[in-house]
Amino acid sequence: MPAASSKPSYLVGYGLVGVYLTPADIAESINFSRQEPLSRLSAAACAAPTPRSTAMHIAPKPHLPSTLHDPAACQGCEVRRSGICRVLDPDNLSQMARVSSRRVVARGEPIHRVGLDDDVVANLLGGAVSLARCLPDGRQQIVGLQFPPSLVGNFVGVDDGLDTVARETVRLCVIPRHDFETIISRSPELEHAVLHQVGLQLDEARTWLLAIGRKSASERVATFLDMVARHRAVPAEEGGEYILHLPLSRGAMADFLGLTIETVSRKMTELRRTGIIDFSDATTVRILSRQRLKSATGDVP
């Protein structure tokens, strides 16, 4: 408690901290001069001291990066507040902007055709890419999908044998790997952000190992829709419904899920018949109930 004084004081709360201020302190804190009449303050500010038990508590706001002074290349970036660059200080962000470049990859094109090889990494700004491995006889398995704001590319410069293909028109922010490593060495926050993103991708890969190994065909299709919805579902005008643009064709879905095209189509129709989803073409799905879709994945009791 503040020391006894003839001047009234007021308890102002922020977060978990309460601070006692005099009227003059309050006036100065809002850019009034000490000579400015206190009558400019509200009458409430000059009322009796606020008891501690009823003091105002203002919850701290979540930290979001300020984009007011971003480099020109970063202004308007779709993933500025959600990607790895959100943790960079102004100096490292400016350095990242100087060494990066933007690329657009057409749907169906391999990413390496636009120069994304072992010497660069890229921040995925828009669209979706698939990661696949091929056997010598031509058989292929899609082993992963990536959505914004994922990092695309090889972080360690060793050939991973993955074919990375744009499943939609893809927008990339490409960074030379040696420059990326230099910035990481100066920014522990960026290093942690990259590790966090790699961890999320590893968790998703483990989820798909379980889906392919143990889930039924219906559960696999529902799991795929639920996974894509987590990344990009858009609320529909009707309450509780979502619009989902699928990045994969039915054939690519079958490849990803270890099923046949006929099985994927049949299970999609079953989900529509049970009122969980609706669709009129192969590219857009309306999710009628996220809760029921989640239940159909087999991940909840």
Tab-separated table of C-alpha atoms in Angstrom:
chain	number	residue	atom	x	y	z
A	1	MET	CA	0.000	0.000	0.000
A	2	PRO	CA	1.227	3.534	-0.761
A	3	ALA	CA	2.370	5.746	2.077
A	4	ALA	CA	-0.232	8.012	3.642
A	5	SER	CA	-0.531	11.332	1.787
A	6	SER	CA	-2.885	14.293	1.624
A	7	LYS	CA	-3.086	13.864	-2.148
A	8	PRO	CA	-5.534	11.270	-3.444
A	9	SER	CA	-4.125	8.364	-5.430
A	10	TYR	CA	-5.711	5.849	-7.805
A	11	LEU	CA	-4.932	2.197	-8.442
A	12	VAL	CA	-4.396	1.532	-12.173
A	13	GLY	CA	-4.140	-2.158	-13.116
A	14	TYR	CA	-2.218	-3.600	-16.091
A	15	GLY	CA	-1.765	-7.329	-16.442
A	16	LEU	CA	-1.049	-8.577	-12.937
A	17	VAL	CA	0.500	-5.308	-11.719
A	18	GLY	CA	-1.268	-2.495	-9.843
A	19	VAL	CA	0.347	0.958	-9.638
A	20	TYR	CA	-0.815	3.894	-7.518
A	21	LEU	CA	-0.780	7.226	-9.380
A	22	THR	CA	-1.663	10.771	-8.347
A	23	PRO	CA	-3.891	12.934	-10.571
A	24	ALA	CA	-0.803	14.840	-11.721
A	25	ASP	CA	0.875	11.584	-12.734
A	26	ILE	CA	-2.216	10.555	-14.682
A	27	ALA	CA	-2.330	13.903	-16.443
A	28	GLU	CA	1.317	13.692	-17.421
A	29	SER	CA	0.978	10.108	-18.630
A	30	ILE	CA	-1.582	11.174	-21.227
A	31	ASN	CA	0.581	14.037	-22.465
A	32	PHE	CA	-0.978	16.860	-20.437
A	33	SER	CA	1.452	19.323	-18.888
A	34	ARG	CA	1.536	19.594	-15.104
A	35	GLN	CA	0.153	23.125	-15.480
A	36	GLU	CA	-2.852	21.932	-17.508
A	37	PRO	CA	-6.050	22.185	-15.416
A	38	LEU	CA	-7.113	18.837	-14.096
A	39	SER	CA	-10.629	19.697	-15.134
A	40	ARG	CA	-9.698	18.267	-18.542
A	41	LEU	CA	-9.594	14.858	-16.913
A	42	SER	CA	-12.861	13.028	-16.575
A	43	ALA	CA	-14.818	13.461	-13.363
A	44	ALA	CA	-14.270	9.781	-12.668
A	45	ALA	CA	-10.526	10.399	-12.400
A	46	CYS	CA	-11.092	12.840	-9.541
A	47	ALA	CA	-13.529	10.673	-7.600
A	48	ALA	CA	-12.715	8.793	-4.426
A	49	PRO	CA	-9.798	6.349	-4.597
A	50	THR	CA	-10.711	3.057	-6.233
A	51	PRO	CA	-10.697	0.132	-3.787
A	52	ARG	CA	-8.122	-2.520	-4.619
A	53	SER	CA	-10.795	-5.215	-4.969
A	54	THR	CA	-12.568	-3.339	-7.789
A	55	ALA	CA	-9.526	-2.006	-9.675
A	56	MET	CA	-9.691	-2.260	-13.453
A	57	HIS	CA	-7.719	-5.182	-14.896
A	58	ILE	CA	-6.552	-4.872	-18.488
A	59	ALA	CA	-5.376	-8.140	-20.023
A	60	PRO	CA	-2.128	-7.807	-21.984
A	61	LYS	CA	-2.655	-7.957	-25.733
A	62	PRO	CA	-0.970	-10.739	-27.727
A	63	HIS	CA	2.240	-9.622	-29.407
A	64	LEU	CA	1.917	-9.010	-33.128
A	65	PRO	CA	4.762	-7.636	-35.248
A	66	SER	CA	4.382	-4.051	-36.372
A	67	THR	CA	4.428	-3.807	-40.167
A	68	LEU	CA	4.494	-0.005	-40.305
A	69	HIS	CA	8.232	0.193	-41.008
A	70	ASP	CA	8.675	-3.097	-42.879
A	71	PRO	CA	10.939	-3.148	-45.948
A	72	ALA	CA	9.063	-2.516	-49.185
A	73	ALA	CA	9.475	-6.164	-50.209
A	74	CYS	CA	7.712	-7.291	-47.024
A	75	GLN	CA	4.781	-4.882	-47.063
A	76	GLY	CA	1.575	-6.683	-47.909
A	77	CYS	CA	3.175	-10.127	-47.397
A	78	GLU	CA	0.445	-12.703	-46.783
A	79	VAL	CA	2.367	-14.508	-44.037
A	80	ARG	CA	4.141	-11.568	-42.368
A	81	ARG	CA	2.232	-12.098	-39.090
A	82	SER	CA	2.140	-15.905	-39.187
A	83	GLY	CA	5.387	-17.054	-40.829
A	84	ILE	CA	8.907	-17.298	-39.481
A	85	CYS	CA	9.656	-13.657	-40.312
A	86	ARG	CA	7.300	-12.517	-37.548
A	87	VAL	CA	10.103	-13.062	-34.993
A	88	LEU	CA	12.783	-11.068	-36.825
A	89	ASP	CA	14.006	-7.728	-35.525
A	90	PRO	CA	14.131	-4.814	-38.037
A	91	ASP	CA	17.816	-5.352	-38.937
A	92	ASN	CA	17.473	-9.062	-39.681
A	93	LEU	CA	14.165	-8.509	-41.484
A	94	SER	CA	15.818	-5.922	-43.725
A	95	GLN	CA	18.653	-8.353	-44.438
A	96	MET	CA	16.143	-11.098	-45.267
A	97	ALA	CA	14.319	-8.737	-47.625
A	98	ARG	CA	17.555	-7.776	-49.413
A	99	VAL	CA	18.562	-11.349	-50.235
A	100	SER	CA	15.112	-12.786	-50.998
A	101	SER	CA	13.115	-12.825	-54.218
A	102	ARG	CA	9.551	-13.715	-55.202
A	103	ARG	CA	8.678	-16.624	-57.492
A	104	VAL	CA	5.397	-17.924	-58.900
A	105	VAL	CA	5.013	-21.595	-59.851
A	106	ALA	CA	2.164	-22.776	-62.053
A	107	ARG	CA	-0.051	-25.636	-60.980
A	108	GLY	CA	1.488	-29.022	-61.723
A	109	GLU	CA	5.011	-27.671	-62.139
A	110	PRO	CA	7.911	-29.104	-60.129
A	111	ILE	CA	9.297	-26.487	-57.779
A	112	HIS	CA	12.913	-27.072	-58.875
A	113	ARG	CA	12.119	-25.699	-62.336
A	114	VAL	CA	12.002	-22.203	-60.915
A	115	GLY	CA	15.393	-22.534	-59.267
A	116	LEU	CA	14.364	-24.009	-55.915
A	117	ASP	CA	17.190	-26.493	-55.430
A	118	ASP	CA	19.501	-27.523	-52.600
A	119	ASP	CA	21.016	-24.024	-52.458
A	120	VAL	CA	17.825	-22.178	-51.495
A	121	VAL	CA	14.895	-22.394	-49.130
A	122	ALA	CA	11.529	-20.704	-49.580
A	123	ASN	CA	8.694	-19.388	-47.481
A	124	LEU	CA	5.382	-20.586	-48.899
A	125	LEU	CA	3.172	-17.513	-49.315
A	126	GLY	CA	0.213	-18.982	-51.190
A	127	GLY	CA	-1.023	-22.238	-52.665
A	128	ALA	CA	-0.137	-25.797	-51.674
A	129	VAL	CA	2.709	-28.133	-52.584
A	130	SER	CA	3.025	-31.901	-52.379
A	131	LEU	CA	6.076	-33.898	-51.362
A	132	ALA	CA	6.469	-37.282	-53.044
A	133	ARG	CA	8.928	-40.120	-53.392
A	134	CYS	CA	9.214	-42.314	-56.462
A	135	LEU	CA	10.417	-45.908	-56.820
A	136	PRO	CA	12.651	-46.940	-59.749
A	137	ASP	CA	9.716	-48.605	-61.515
A	138	GLY	CA	7.711	-45.352	-61.488
A	139	ARG	CA	5.455	-45.982	-58.521
A	140	GLN	CA	4.916	-42.851	-56.469
A	141	GLN	CA	3.709	-42.004	-52.986
A	142	ILE	CA	2.753	-38.523	-51.834
A	143	VAL	CA	4.236	-38.329	-48.348
A	144	GLY	CA	3.206	-34.818	-47.347
A	145	LEU	CA	1.377	-31.605	-48.148
A	146	GLN	CA	2.553	-28.131	-47.221
A	147	PHE	CA	0.496	-24.966	-46.857
A	148	PRO	CA	1.394	-21.371	-45.984
A	149	PRO	CA	3.353	-20.317	-43.993
A	150	SER	CA	5.516	-23.461	-44.272
A	151	LEU	CA	9.161	-23.454	-45.267
A	152	VAL	CA	9.820	-25.354	-48.484
A	153	GLY	CA	13.218	-26.736	-49.406
A	154	ASN	CA	16.160	-28.552	-47.922
A	155	PHE	CA	17.513	-26.834	-44.822
A	156	VAL	CA	20.725	-28.872	-44.597
A	157	GLY	CA	21.754	-29.074	-48.251
A	158	VAL	CA	21.530	-32.872	-48.528
A	159	ASP	CA	19.442	-34.457	-51.296
A	160	ASP	CA	16.296	-35.822	-49.636
A	161	GLY	CA	14.978	-37.506	-52.773
A	162	LEU	CA	11.632	-35.685	-52.578
A	163	ASP	CA	9.769	-34.380	-55.592
A	164	THR	CA	8.084	-31.090	-54.649
A	165	VAL	CA	5.206	-30.148	-56.959
A	166	ALA	CA	2.882	-27.151	-56.997
A	167	ARG	CA	-0.672	-28.469	-56.580
A	168	GLU	CA	-2.072	-24.986	-57.193
A	169	THR	CA	-0.563	-21.728	-58.363
A	170	VAL	CA	2.118	-21.270	-55.717
A	171	ARG	CA	3.787	-18.057	-54.533
A	172	LEU	CA	7.187	-18.313	-52.876
A	173	CYS	CA	9.641	-16.030	-51.113
A	174	VAL	CA	12.996	-17.589	-52.031
A	175	ILE	CA	16.119	-17.116	-49.894
A	176	PRO	CA	19.649	-18.393	-50.661
A	177	ARG	CA	20.422	-21.048	-48.081
A	178	HIS	CA	23.782	-19.579	-47.002
A	179	ASP	CA	22.095	-16.203	-46.347
A	180	PHE	CA	19.320	-17.967	-44.462
A	181	GLU	CA	21.878	-19.765	-42.302
A	182	THR	CA	23.685	-16.488	-41.610
A	183	ILE	CA	20.495	-14.817	-40.388
A	184	ILE	CA	19.627	-17.858	-38.252
A	185	SER	CA	23.068	-17.671	-36.610
A	186	ARG	CA	22.287	-14.075	-35.555
A	187	SER	CA	18.689	-14.679	-34.487
A	188	PRO	CA	17.921	-17.346	-31.858
A	189	GLU	CA	14.232	-16.423	-32.250
A	190	LEU	CA	14.342	-17.396	-35.941
A	191	GLU	CA	16.109	-20.640	-35.099
A	192	HIS	CA	13.383	-21.507	-32.597
A	193	ALA	CA	10.647	-20.601	-35.120
A	194	VAL	CA	12.195	-22.907	-37.726
A	195	LEU	CA	12.539	-25.756	-35.228
A	196	HIS	CA	8.920	-25.258	-34.170
A	197	GLN	CA	7.765	-25.459	-37.786
A	198	VAL	CA	9.834	-28.580	-38.453
A	199	GLY	CA	8.335	-30.117	-35.318
A	200	LEU	CA	4.813	-29.435	-36.576
A	201	GLN	CA	5.633	-31.076	-39.907
A	202	LEU	CA	7.052	-34.098	-38.078
A	203	ASP	CA	3.886	-34.379	-35.981
A	204	GLU	CA	1.776	-34.284	-39.142
A	205	ALA	CA	3.918	-36.985	-40.745
A	206	ARG	CA	3.371	-39.207	-37.699
A	207	THR	CA	-0.356	-38.564	-37.951
A	208	TRP	CA	-0.305	-39.854	-41.515
A	209	LEU	CA	1.695	-42.928	-40.564
A	210	LEU	CA	-1.119	-43.789	-38.156
A	211	ALA	CA	-3.793	-43.002	-40.759
A	212	ILE	CA	-2.217	-45.130	-43.484
A	213	GLY	CA	-1.314	-47.964	-41.118
A	214	ARG	CA	-4.420	-48.303	-38.972
A	215	LYS	CA	-7.386	-46.259	-40.187
A	216	SER	CA	-10.199	-47.441	-42.414
A	217	ALA	CA	-10.781	-45.936	-45.855
A	218	SER	CA	-13.605	-43.742	-44.522
A	219	GLU	CA	-11.436	-42.481	-41.668
A	220	ARG	CA	-8.549	-41.701	-44.035
A	221	VAL	CA	-10.723	-39.571	-46.290
A	222	ALA	CA	-12.224	-37.754	-43.297
A	223	THR	CA	-8.734	-37.226	-41.835
A	224	PHE	CA	-7.539	-35.707	-45.104
A	225	LEU	CA	-10.477	-33.282	-45.232
A	226	ASP	CA	-9.998	-32.365	-41.573
A	227	MET	CA	-6.271	-31.721	-42.107
A	228	VAL	CA	-6.857	-29.466	-45.118
A	229	ALA	CA	-9.638	-27.671	-43.218
A	230	ARG	CA	-7.245	-26.832	-40.378
A	231	HIS	CA	-5.014	-25.040	-42.857
A	232	ARG	CA	-7.485	-23.258	-45.097
A	233	ALA	CA	-11.189	-23.679	-44.327
A	234	VAL	CA	-13.153	-20.465	-44.926
A	235	PRO	CA	-16.354	-19.874	-42.920
A	236	ALA	CA	-19.448	-19.907	-45.115
A	237	GLU	CA	-22.252	-17.367	-44.791
A	238	GLU	CA	-24.371	-19.987	-43.054
A	239	GLY	CA	-23.474	-20.442	-39.396
A	240	GLY	CA	-21.213	-23.377	-38.612
A	241	GLU	CA	-20.424	-24.283	-42.225
A	242	TYR	CA	-17.076	-23.972	-44.016
A	243	ILE	CA	-15.961	-23.812	-47.637
A	244	LEU	CA	-12.915	-25.913	-48.455
A	245	HIS	CA	-10.903	-25.730	-51.696
A	246	LEU	CA	-9.134	-29.048	-52.192
A	247	PRO	CA	-5.527	-28.902	-53.411
A	248	LEU	CA	-5.582	-32.478	-54.742
A	249	SER	CA	-7.609	-34.220	-57.411
A	250	ARG	CA	-9.389	-37.462	-56.543
A	251	GLY	CA	-6.487	-39.370	-58.102
A	252	ALA	CA	-3.882	-37.484	-56.075
A	253	MET	CA	-5.988	-37.967	-52.929
A	254	ALA	CA	-5.989	-41.712	-53.632
A	255	ASP	CA	-2.202	-41.626	-54.020
A	256	PHE	CA	-1.814	-39.720	-50.750
A	257	LEU	CA	-4.215	-41.945	-48.793
A	258	GLY	CA	-3.076	-45.293	-50.190
A	259	LEU	CA	-6.493	-45.953	-51.741
A	260	THR	CA	-7.961	-46.306	-55.220
A	261	ILE	CA	-9.729	-43.452	-56.997
A	262	GLU	CA	-12.982	-45.411	-56.869
A	263	THR	CA	-12.697	-45.863	-53.099
A	264	VAL	CA	-12.002	-42.161	-52.531
A	265	SER	CA	-15.004	-41.168	-54.652
A	266	ARG	CA	-17.246	-43.683	-52.871
A	267	LYS	CA	-16.199	-42.495	-49.401
A	268	MET	CA	-16.682	-38.838	-50.353
A	269	THR	CA	-20.207	-39.720	-51.486
A	270	GLU	CA	-20.860	-41.514	-48.180
A	271	LEU	CA	-19.773	-38.432	-46.223
A	272	ARG	CA	-22.191	-36.357	-48.298
A	273	ARG	CA	-25.026	-38.830	-47.814
A	274	THR	CA	-24.579	-38.720	-44.021
A	275	GLY	CA	-24.790	-34.914	-44.015
A	276	ILE	CA	-21.193	-34.214	-42.989
A	277	ILE	CA	-20.105	-32.555	-46.244
A	278	ASP	CA	-21.605	-31.460	-49.545
A	279	PHE	CA	-20.022	-30.844	-52.945
A	280	SER	CA	-20.997	-30.245	-56.542
A	281	ASP	CA	-17.558	-30.661	-58.150
A	282	ALA	CA	-14.196	-32.246	-57.417
A	283	THR	CA	-12.424	-29.094	-56.225
A	284	THR	CA	-14.703	-27.509	-53.602
A	285	VAL	CA	-16.285	-29.056	-50.511
A	286	ARG	CA	-18.763	-27.522	-48.084
A	287	ILE	CA	-18.221	-28.827	-44.563
A	288	LEU	CA	-21.635	-28.926	-42.914
A	289	SER	CA	-20.360	-29.958	-39.465
A	290	ARG	CA	-16.739	-29.688	-38.327
A	291	GLN	CA	-17.575	-31.663	-35.191
A	292	ARG	CA	-19.045	-34.582	-37.102
A	293	LEU	CA	-16.173	-34.515	-39.576
A	294	LYS	CA	-13.726	-34.698	-36.670
A	295	SER	CA	-15.659	-37.642	-35.233
A	296	ALA	CA	-15.469	-39.399	-38.612
A	297	THR	CA	-11.647	-39.306	-38.512
A	298	GLY	CA	-11.524	-41.823	-35.660
A	299	ASP	CA	-9.365	-39.458	-33.595
A	300	VAL	CA	-12.057	-38.759	-31.022
A	301	PRO	CA	-14.103	-41.279	-28.962
